[in-house]
Amino acid sequence: MSASTPSDEGSDLRPPSWKGDWNPLPERFFARGPLEVAPDLLGLVLARRDGGGVVRAGRIVEVEAYLGRDDPASHAYRGPTPRTAVMFGPPGRLYVYRSYGMHWCANVVCASDGVAGAVLLRALEPCAGIDAMWADRPKAKRPVDLASGPGKLCAALAIVGSDNGSLLTADGAGPRVIRTSLPPFPPASIVVGPRVGITAAADRPWRFRVTTSRHASRGDVRPPV
DNA sequence: CTTTGGATCGTCT
DNA sequence: GACGATCCAAAGG
């Protein structure tokens, strides 16, 4: 009809009905190049159970691929250092670093042992443990503020420096990447663009995000002049 | 809605 | 000593 219809995308108004599936992805999922792993992460769930049994979880809606020695924007570009050692280790771990002296950011380590590569987790659509997320994101005003950015995402899931190097493929508590019964995002809803917040190699289109989710971070870069 | 500037400190030069 | 893979509040349209 011609009458204005309210936008009923649905996934923004209510959290997706995650059924509590707990199937951590195996190491072979991560043992590929970051450019292959990054788009495959969209629609999967990042989850963690903390000591109190509270489960926090959210669908991944935005990521960025960071290569190793070939990528001037990567922390691994100039070779391993104490900070970046995890990126050069086996796949399926979490690489956590501190950003601007204040925030934590989390990456999934890819590729093979000895080869650096990672995917930065940039935004989640919260599914579970939302009360706990609000508690750890006191400055958030709207639900889309809870995890729409790499620093916010870590705060929402209580990811901190001591999670650096943790094994994503294990059973049990801790951060995990989980395949769920939620339907995947259709390929047409995934868009590719330049990475956010970098100066080196800023033209490489290695950011992947789900356009139909409003939980992705801002930062679509202006068109080139 | 957009733009701007400040916070804050580990890491590497 | 400089620089961030960021976030937020404030101010202007």
Short mmCIF file of C-alpha atoms (C1' of nucleotides) in Angstrom, two decimals:
data_model
loop_
_atom_site.label_atom_id
_atom_site.label_comp_id
_atom_site.label_asym_id
_atom_site.label_seq_id
_atom_site.Cartn_x
_atom_site.Cartn_y
_atom_site.Cartn_z
CA MET A 1 0.00 0.00 0.00
CA SER A 2 1.05 3.53 -0.41
CA ALA A 3 0.64 4.35 3.27
CA SER A 4 3.95 4.71 5.03
CA THR A 5 4.96 1.44 6.60
CA PRO A 6 7.20 1.48 9.64
CA SER A 7 10.54 -0.09 9.03
CA ASP A 8 10.20 -3.62 10.27
CA GLU A 9 13.65 -4.99 9.74
CA GLY A 10 13.10 -6.75 13.03
CA SER A 11 16.64 -7.59 13.99
CA ASP A 12 17.21 -4.13 15.39
CA LEU A 13 14.23 -3.97 17.67
CA ARG A 14 14.70 -7.29 19.41
CA PRO A 15 17.83 -9.28 20.00
CA PRO A 16 18.01 -12.28 17.68
CA SER A 17 16.64 -15.36 19.37
CA TRP A 18 19.83 -17.20 20.06
CA LYS A 19 19.02 -20.67 21.35
CA GLY A 20 22.11 -20.99 23.47
CA ASP A 21 24.02 -23.20 21.05
CA TRP A 22 27.56 -23.80 22.24
CA ASN A 23 29.54 -25.21 19.33
CA PRO A 24 32.95 -23.55 19.23
CA LEU A 25 34.44 -23.53 15.76
CA PRO A 26 37.38 -25.88 15.20
CA GLU A 27 40.91 -24.72 14.60
CA ARG A 28 40.71 -25.46 10.87
CA PHE A 29 38.17 -22.64 10.49
CA PHE A 30 40.84 -20.16 11.54
CA ALA A 31 43.72 -21.83 9.71
CA ARG A 32 43.13 -19.81 6.54
CA GLY A 33 44.05 -16.36 5.35
CA PRO A 34 42.38 -13.43 7.11
CA LEU A 35 40.63 -12.41 3.89
CA GLU A 36 38.89 -15.79 3.79
CA VAL A 37 38.10 -15.95 7.49
CA ALA A 38 36.79 -12.38 7.83
CA PRO A 39 33.59 -12.65 5.76
CA ASP A 40 32.88 -16.11 7.17
CA LEU A 41 32.79 -14.66 10.68
CA LEU A 42 29.80 -12.45 9.89
CA GLY A 43 26.67 -13.97 11.37
CA LEU A 44 28.54 -16.22 13.79
CA VAL A 45 28.26 -15.56 17.50
CA LEU A 46 30.98 -14.34 19.82
CA ALA A 47 30.14 -15.55 23.30
CA ARG A 48 31.65 -15.95 26.71
CA ARG A 49 30.55 -17.47 29.99
CA ASP A 50 31.98 -15.74 32.99
CA GLY A 51 32.51 -17.18 36.42
CA GLY A 52 29.00 -16.38 37.61
CA GLY A 53 27.51 -18.41 34.80
CA VAL A 54 26.33 -15.35 32.94
CA VAL A 55 26.53 -15.82 29.18
CA ARG A 56 27.20 -12.80 27.04
CA ALA A 57 26.80 -13.26 23.30
CA GLY A 58 26.36 -11.30 20.13
CA ARG A 59 26.26 -11.87 16.41
CA ILE A 60 29.31 -10.59 14.57
CA VAL A 61 28.26 -7.88 12.10
CA GLU A 62 31.52 -6.09 11.29
CA VAL A 63 35.14 -7.19 10.97
CA GLU A 64 38.40 -6.13 9.36
CA ALA A 65 41.16 -8.33 7.97
CA TYR A 66 44.76 -7.58 8.92
CA LEU A 67 47.51 -9.44 7.14
CA GLY A 68 51.03 -9.81 8.41
CA ARG A 69 54.28 -8.81 6.83
CA ASP A 70 52.53 -7.64 3.66
CA ASP A 71 50.15 -5.24 5.36
CA PRO A 72 51.53 -1.85 6.49
CA ALA A 73 48.48 -1.34 8.70
CA SER A 74 49.01 -4.55 10.61
CA HIS A 75 50.69 -4.64 14.00
CA ALA A 76 52.63 -7.57 12.59
CA TYR A 77 54.07 -5.58 9.68
CA ARG A 78 57.49 -5.07 11.22
CA GLY A 79 57.82 -8.55 12.63
CA PRO A 80 57.05 -10.11 15.96
CA THR A 81 57.34 -8.13 19.18
CA PRO A 82 56.27 -9.02 22.70
CA ARG A 83 52.92 -7.39 22.06
CA THR A 84 52.21 -9.11 18.75
CA ALA A 85 53.62 -12.55 19.53
CA VAL A 86 50.17 -14.14 19.59
CA MET A 87 49.53 -13.03 16.01
CA PHE A 88 52.52 -15.10 14.90
CA GLY A 89 51.40 -18.17 16.81
CA PRO A 90 48.85 -20.87 15.98
CA PRO A 91 45.39 -19.91 14.72
CA GLY A 92 42.24 -19.91 16.80
CA ARG A 93 43.52 -17.65 19.58
CA LEU A 94 42.48 -14.18 20.62
CA TYR A 95 44.89 -11.30 20.09
CA VAL A 96 43.98 -8.49 22.51
CA TYR A 97 45.74 -5.16 22.56
CA ARG A 98 45.25 -1.80 24.19
CA SER A 99 44.17 1.06 21.99
CA TYR A 100 44.89 4.70 22.72
CA GLY A 101 45.92 3.79 26.23
CA MET A 102 42.30 3.26 27.22
CA HIS A 103 40.39 0.65 25.27
CA TRP A 104 40.82 -3.03 24.54
CA CYS A 105 40.48 -4.41 21.03
CA ALA A 106 40.21 -8.08 20.09
CA ASN A 107 41.29 -10.02 17.03
CA VAL A 108 40.86 -13.61 15.93
CA VAL A 109 44.25 -15.04 14.97
CA CYS A 110 44.27 -16.72 11.54
CA ALA A 111 46.71 -18.39 9.15
CA SER A 112 49.21 -20.99 10.29
CA ASP A 113 51.68 -21.15 13.14
CA GLY A 114 54.54 -18.81 12.32
CA VAL A 115 52.53 -16.72 9.84
CA ALA A 116 50.89 -13.54 11.13
CA GLY A 117 47.28 -12.73 10.26
CA ALA A 118 44.22 -11.67 12.17
CA VAL A 119 40.67 -10.39 11.95
CA LEU A 120 39.66 -7.45 14.11
CA LEU A 121 36.21 -7.87 15.67
CA ARG A 122 34.50 -4.51 15.21
CA ALA A 123 30.81 -4.84 16.04
CA LEU A 124 28.23 -7.19 17.53
CA GLU A 125 24.48 -7.42 17.60
CA PRO A 126 23.87 -8.34 21.27
CA CYS A 127 21.98 -11.62 21.79
CA ALA A 128 22.42 -12.61 25.43
CA GLY A 129 23.71 -11.18 28.69
CA ILE A 130 22.49 -7.76 27.68
CA ASP A 131 22.02 -6.60 31.28
CA ALA A 132 25.67 -7.39 31.96
CA MET A 133 26.65 -5.51 28.83
CA TRP A 134 24.80 -2.39 29.98
CA ALA A 135 26.57 -2.63 33.32
CA ASP A 136 29.97 -2.66 31.62
CA ARG A 137 28.98 0.01 29.08
CA PRO A 138 27.63 2.74 31.38
CA LYS A 139 28.00 5.42 28.74
CA ALA A 140 25.88 3.61 26.18
CA LYS A 141 22.55 5.29 25.57
CA ARG A 142 20.89 3.02 23.03
CA PRO A 143 21.17 -0.71 22.37
CA VAL A 144 23.10 -0.05 19.20
CA ASP A 145 25.76 1.68 21.31
CA LEU A 146 26.54 -1.45 23.31
CA ALA A 147 29.02 -3.11 20.97
CA SER A 148 29.20 -0.99 17.81
CA GLY A 149 32.96 -0.54 17.75
CA PRO A 150 36.02 -2.59 18.64
CA GLY A 151 36.52 -0.96 22.04
CA LYS A 152 32.85 -1.11 22.90
CA LEU A 153 32.68 -4.74 21.84
CA CYS A 154 35.42 -5.70 24.27
CA ALA A 155 33.80 -3.81 27.12
CA ALA A 156 30.43 -5.44 26.39
CA LEU A 157 31.94 -8.93 26.50
CA ALA A 158 34.35 -8.07 29.33
CA ILE A 159 37.36 -8.87 27.17
CA VAL A 160 40.56 -7.51 28.75
CA GLY A 161 44.29 -7.88 28.39
CA SER A 162 44.41 -11.14 30.31
CA ASP A 163 42.32 -12.70 27.52
CA ASN A 164 45.22 -12.22 25.12
CA GLY A 165 46.23 -15.58 23.67
CA SER A 166 43.19 -17.43 24.97
CA LEU A 167 42.09 -20.46 22.97
CA LEU A 168 38.87 -19.86 21.06
CA THR A 169 38.32 -23.48 20.12
CA ALA A 170 38.18 -25.00 23.59
CA ASP A 171 35.08 -26.06 25.44
CA GLY A 172 34.27 -24.27 28.66
CA ALA A 173 34.29 -20.67 29.74
CA GLY A 174 36.10 -17.84 28.02
CA PRO A 175 35.61 -16.10 24.71
CA ARG A 176 34.46 -18.41 21.91
CA VAL A 177 33.32 -18.14 18.31
CA ILE A 178 30.22 -20.26 17.91
CA ARG A 179 28.23 -21.59 15.00
CA THR A 180 24.55 -21.33 15.83
CA SER A 181 21.18 -22.20 14.42
CA LEU A 182 20.56 -18.57 13.53
CA PRO A 183 20.14 -18.16 9.78
CA PRO A 184 23.23 -16.72 8.08
CA PHE A 185 23.22 -13.25 6.63
CA PRO A 186 22.55 -13.37 2.88
CA PRO A 187 25.68 -12.66 0.84
CA ALA A 188 23.98 -9.65 -0.73
CA SER A 189 23.79 -7.98 2.69
CA ILE A 190 27.56 -8.05 3.12
CA VAL A 191 29.49 -5.02 1.91
CA VAL A 192 33.21 -4.48 1.61
CA GLY A 193 35.04 -1.22 2.13
CA PRO A 194 38.20 0.43 3.42
CA ARG A 195 39.33 -0.18 6.96
CA VAL A 196 38.62 2.43 9.61
CA GLY A 197 41.02 4.50 11.66
CA ILE A 198 44.27 3.72 9.89
CA THR A 199 46.58 5.84 7.80
CA ALA A 200 48.78 3.19 6.17
CA ALA A 201 47.20 1.08 3.41
CA ALA A 202 43.94 2.92 3.98
CA ASP A 203 42.78 2.10 0.46
CA ARG A 204 42.64 -1.66 0.82
CA PRO A 205 39.00 -2.81 0.98
CA TRP A 206 39.40 -5.26 3.82
CA ARG A 207 36.51 -4.24 6.00
CA PHE A 208 33.43 -6.48 5.89
CA ARG A 209 30.10 -5.49 7.35
CA VAL A 210 26.45 -6.43 7.32
CA THR A 211 24.53 -3.53 5.86
CA THR A 212 21.16 -4.64 7.20
CA SER A 213 22.31 -4.38 10.81
CA ARG A 214 22.37 -1.02 12.50
CA HIS A 215 24.70 -2.38 15.12
CA ALA A 216 27.74 -1.91 12.92
CA SER A 217 30.07 0.93 13.84
CA ARG A 218 30.04 4.18 11.96
CA GLY A 219 32.98 5.05 9.83
CA ASP A 220 32.09 4.65 6.19
CA VAL A 221 34.90 6.61 4.70
CA ARG A 222 34.27 9.46 2.33
CA PRO A 223 34.70 8.70 -1.35
CA PRO A 224 38.19 9.42 -2.68
CA VAL A 225 38.67 12.95 -3.99
"C1'" DC B 1 22.57 14.80 11.46
"C1'" DT B 2 28.05 16.24 11.29
"C1'" DT B 3 32.43 17.96 12.94
"C1'" DT B 4 35.93 18.75 16.39
"C1'" DG B 5 39.02 18.18 20.15
"C1'" DG B 6 40.41 15.93 24.48
"C1'" DA B 7 41.43 11.83 27.20
"C1'" DT B 8 45.42 8.70 28.21
"C1'" DC B 9 49.44 5.39 28.17
"C1'" DG B 10 51.76 1.18 26.14
"C1'" DT B 11 54.69 0.38 22.40
"C1'" DC B 12 58.30 1.08 19.36
"C1'" DT B 13 61.80 4.52 17.26
"C1'" DG C 1 59.49 11.36 22.24
"C1'" DA C 2 55.65 10.45 18.97
"C1'" DC C 3 51.93 7.99 17.74
"C1'" DG C 4 48.02 5.37 17.59
"C1'" DA C 5 43.31 -0.86 14.34
"C1'" DT C 6 39.06 4.54 19.78
"C1'" DC C 7 35.37 6.74 22.28
"C1'" DC C 8 32.78 10.49 23.94
"C1'" DA C 9 30.85 15.04 24.82
"C1'" DA C 10 30.00 19.37 23.06
"C1'" DA C 11 28.79 22.52 19.58
"C1'" DG C 12 26.92 23.76 15.07
"C1'" DG C 13 23.37 22.87 10.88
#
